[in-house]
mmCIF file of C-alpha atoms in Angstrom:
data_model
loop_
_atom_site.group_PDB
_atom_site.id
_atom_site.type_symbol
_atom_site.label_atom_id
_atom_site.label_comp_id
_atom_site.label_asym_id
_atom_site.label_seq_id
_atom_site.Cartn_x
_atom_site.Cartn_y
_atom_site.Cartn_z
ATOM 1 C CA MET A 123 -29.391 0.498 -12.751
ATOM 2 C CA SER A 124 -28.964 3.482 -15.023
ATOM 3 C CA ALA A 125 -25.680 4.788 -16.383
ATOM 4 C CA ALA A 126 -26.071 7.995 -14.359
ATOM 5 C CA ASP A 127 -26.484 6.012 -11.125
ATOM 6 C CA LEU A 128 -23.465 3.893 -11.969
ATOM 7 C CA ALA A 129 -21.427 7.009 -12.786
ATOM 8 C CA LYS A 130 -22.289 8.427 -9.335
ATOM 9 C CA ARG A 131 -21.339 5.135 -7.685
ATOM 10 C CA LEU A 132 -18.067 5.123 -9.611
ATOM 11 C CA LYS A 133 -17.207 8.658 -8.463
ATOM 12 C CA ARG A 134 -17.952 7.693 -4.850
ATOM 13 C CA ALA A 135 -15.838 4.560 -5.197
ATOM 14 C CA GLU A 136 -12.958 6.579 -6.664
ATOM 15 C CA ARG A 137 -13.191 9.096 -3.815
ATOM 16 C CA LEU A 138 -13.174 6.235 -1.318
ATOM 17 C CA THR A 139 -10.097 4.794 -3.004
ATOM 18 C CA ALA A 140 -8.346 8.163 -2.735
ATOM 19 C CA VAL A 141 -9.271 8.466 0.953
ATOM 20 C CA GLN A 142 -8.041 4.935 1.640
ATOM 21 C CA GLU A 143 -4.737 5.792 -0.042
ATOM 22 C CA GLN A 144 -4.382 8.931 2.101
ATOM 23 C CA MET A 145 -5.125 6.917 5.248
ATOM 24 C CA ARG A 146 -2.514 4.329 4.247
ATOM 25 C CA ARG A 147 0.080 7.069 3.675
ATOM 26 C CA ALA A 148 -0.761 8.610 7.058
ATOM 27 C CA ALA A 149 -0.346 5.232 8.759
ATOM 28 C CA GLU A 150 3.009 4.760 7.010
ATOM 29 C CA LEU A 151 4.155 8.191 8.197
ATOM 30 C CA GLN A 152 3.182 7.359 11.779
ATOM 31 C CA LEU A 153 5.062 4.079 11.579
ATOM 32 C CA ALA A 154 8.135 5.815 10.162
ATOM 33 C CA GLN A 155 8.018 8.376 12.984
ATOM 34 C CA THR A 156 7.771 5.622 15.599
ATOM 35 C CA ARG A 157 10.710 3.796 14.030
ATOM 36 C CA ARG A 158 12.778 7.011 14.028
ATOM 37 C CA GLU A 159 11.933 7.491 17.708
ATOM 38 C CA ALA A 160 12.945 3.885 18.446
ATOM 39 C CA ASP A 161 16.220 4.461 16.602
ATOM 40 C CA GLY A 162 16.768 7.550 18.756
ATOM 41 C CA VAL A 163 16.196 5.530 21.923
ATOM 42 C CA GLU A 164 18.685 2.924 20.738
ATOM 43 C CA ALA A 165 21.227 5.654 19.939
ATOM 44 C CA ASP A 166 20.731 7.120 23.439
ATOM 45 C CA ARG A 167 21.211 3.681 24.953
ATOM 46 C CA ALA A 168 24.411 3.094 22.972
ATOM 47 C CA ALA A 169 25.770 6.528 23.902
ATOM 48 C CA LEU A 170 24.994 5.931 27.569
ATOM 49 C CA LEU A 171 26.653 2.523 27.531
ATOM 50 C CA ALA A 172 29.711 4.032 25.845
ATOM 51 C CA ALA A 173 29.827 6.762 28.494
ATOM 52 C CA VAL A 174 29.526 4.226 31.315
ATOM 53 C CA GLY A 175 32.311 2.160 29.802
ATOM 54 C CA SER A 176 34.687 5.101 29.646
ATOM 55 C CA SER A 177 33.689 6.694 32.957
ATOM 56 C CA THR A 178 35.704 6.637 36.130
ATOM 57 C CA HIS A 179 33.195 8.647 38.179
ATOM 58 C CA GLY A 180 32.235 5.805 40.419
ATOM 59 C CA HIS A 181 29.102 4.460 41.993
ATOM 60 C CA LEU A 182 26.823 7.522 41.706
ATOM 61 C CA PHE A 183 27.174 7.697 37.943
ATOM 62 C CA LEU A 184 26.512 3.971 37.609
ATOM 63 C CA GLU A 185 23.235 4.232 39.563
ATOM 64 C CA ALA A 186 22.013 7.131 37.421
ATOM 65 C CA ALA A 187 23.082 5.346 34.255
ATOM 66 C CA ASN A 188 21.298 2.193 35.380
ATOM 67 C CA ARG A 189 18.050 4.120 36.021
ATOM 68 C CA ARG A 190 18.354 5.797 32.627
ATOM 69 C CA LEU A 191 19.043 2.487 30.887
ATOM 70 C CA ARG A 192 15.971 0.930 32.517
ATOM 71 C CA GLY A 193 13.879 3.896 31.346
ATOM 72 C CA LEU A 194 15.261 3.595 27.811
ATOM 73 C CA ALA A 195 14.571 -0.150 27.791
ATOM 74 C CA THR A 196 10.983 0.471 28.880
ATOM 75 C CA ARG A 197 10.516 3.097 26.187
ATOM 76 C CA ALA A 198 12.085 0.824 23.570
ATOM 77 C CA THR A 199 9.620 -1.938 24.519
ATOM 78 C CA GLU A 200 6.712 0.493 24.292
ATOM 79 C CA LEU A 201 7.878 1.698 20.889
ATOM 80 C CA GLU A 202 8.229 -1.881 19.630
ATOM 81 C CA ALA A 203 4.617 -2.570 20.598
ATOM 82 C CA ILE A 204 3.437 0.679 19.003
ATOM 83 C CA ALA A 205 5.401 -0.071 15.825
ATOM 84 C CA ALA A 206 3.835 -3.540 15.625
ATOM 85 C CA GLN A 207 0.347 -2.041 15.946
ATOM 86 C CA GLN A 208 1.132 0.618 13.371
ATOM 87 C CA SER A 209 2.578 -1.962 11.013
ATOM 88 C CA ASP A 210 -0.693 -3.893 11.278
ATOM 89 C CA ALA A 211 -2.590 -0.660 10.635
ATOM 90 C CA VAL A 212 -0.516 0.023 7.496
ATOM 91 C CA ARG A 213 -1.263 -3.477 6.244
ATOM 92 C CA GLU A 214 -4.978 -3.092 6.970
ATOM 93 C CA GLN A 215 -5.079 0.298 5.255
ATOM 94 C CA GLY A 216 -3.375 -1.210 2.227
ATOM 95 C CA LEU A 217 -5.945 -3.989 2.107
ATOM 96 C CA ALA A 218 -8.800 -1.504 2.480
ATOM 97 C CA ARG A 219 -7.381 0.561 -0.379
ATOM 98 C CA LYS A 220 -7.096 -2.546 -2.537
ATOM 99 C CA ARG A 221 -10.727 -3.474 -1.769
ATOM 100 C CA ALA A 222 -11.824 0.050 -2.676
ATOM 101 C CA GLU A 223 -9.864 -0.123 -5.947
ATOM 102 C CA LEU A 224 -11.436 -3.465 -6.837
ATOM 103 C CA ASN A 225 -14.894 -2.094 -6.070
ATOM 104 C CA ALA A 226 -14.239 0.938 -8.291
ATOM 105 C CA GLU A 227 -13.038 -1.351 -11.084
ATOM 106 C CA ARG A 228 -16.147 -3.508 -10.718
ATOM 107 C CA ILE A 229 -18.418 -0.468 -10.892
ATOM 108 C CA GLU A 230 -16.475 0.850 -13.877
ATOM 109 C CA GLY A 231 -17.062 -2.475 -15.635
ATOM 110 C CA LEU A 232 -20.777 -2.264 -14.850
ATOM 111 C CA LEU A 233 -20.867 1.277 -16.198
ATOM 112 C CA ASP A 234 -19.106 0.225 -19.399
ATOM 113 C CA ARG A 235 -21.574 -2.608 -19.912
ATOM 114 C CA GLU A 236 -24.510 -0.287 -19.242
ATOM 115 C CA ARG A 237 -23.186 2.217 -21.768
ATOM 116 C CA GLU A 238 -22.691 -0.536 -24.336
ATOM 117 C CA ARG A 239 -26.224 -1.766 -23.704
ATOM 118 C CA ALA A 240 -27.612 1.747 -24.131
ATOM 119 C CA GLU A 241 -25.666 2.208 -27.384
ATOM 120 C CA ALA A 242 -26.925 -1.133 -28.695
ATOM 121 C CA MET A 243 -30.500 -0.161 -27.827
ATOM 122 C CA GLU A 244 -30.003 3.142 -29.639
ATOM 123 C CA ARG A 245 -28.712 1.368 -32.724
ATOM 124 C CA LEU A 246 -31.671 -1.015 -32.643
ATOM 125 C CA ASP A 247 -34.080 1.909 -32.317
ATOM 126 C CA THR A 248 -32.396 3.624 -35.277
ATOM 127 C CA LEU A 249 -32.685 0.449 -37.373
ATOM 128 C CA ALA A 250 -36.322 0.025 -36.374
ATOM 129 C CA GLN A 251 -37.106 3.635 -37.304
ATOM 130 C CA ARG A 252 -35.518 3.160 -40.744
ATOM 131 C CA ARG A 253 -37.650 0.085 -41.386
ATOM 132 C CA ASP A 254 -40.789 1.901 -40.271
ATOM 133 C CA ALA A 255 -39.967 4.801 -42.570
ATOM 134 C CA SER A 256 -39.496 2.501 -45.557
ATOM 135 C CA LEU A 257 -42.871 0.782 -45.134
ATOM 136 C CA PRO A 258 -45.667 1.977 -47.525
#
C-alpha cells in the first residue's frame, strides 16, 4: 500500500476517532441528564413525604399523596432502567473510541514504516546512481 493511501486511511481513522469521542460525550450528557431527572424525582418524593408527615388535612390529602408517591416511584424505576442503559451506552462508546484510536495508531505505524521504506529506497537509488556515474 502506498504512503498516500495510508495517509488517507489515517485521516479517515482520525475522523472516526473524533466522531466516536463526540458520541461518547453525547452519551455521557444524556446519562447526566437522566441522573439529574432521577435526583429531581427523589427530591419530589422527599418533599411529598415531608409534607405528608407534617399535614393534618386528613384522608383526602393522604390519598392524593399516595397516588403521587406511586407515580414518582414508577418514574424513578423507569429512570433507573434508562440510566442503566445509558451507562452501558457510555461504556460501549468509550470502547468504540478506544478501538478507533488503536486503529489510527496502527495505521500511523504503517505509514511511518512505509515512509521509512520509501526513504531507504531513495537512498539506495542515490547510491546506485553515484556508482553508475563513477563507472568508466
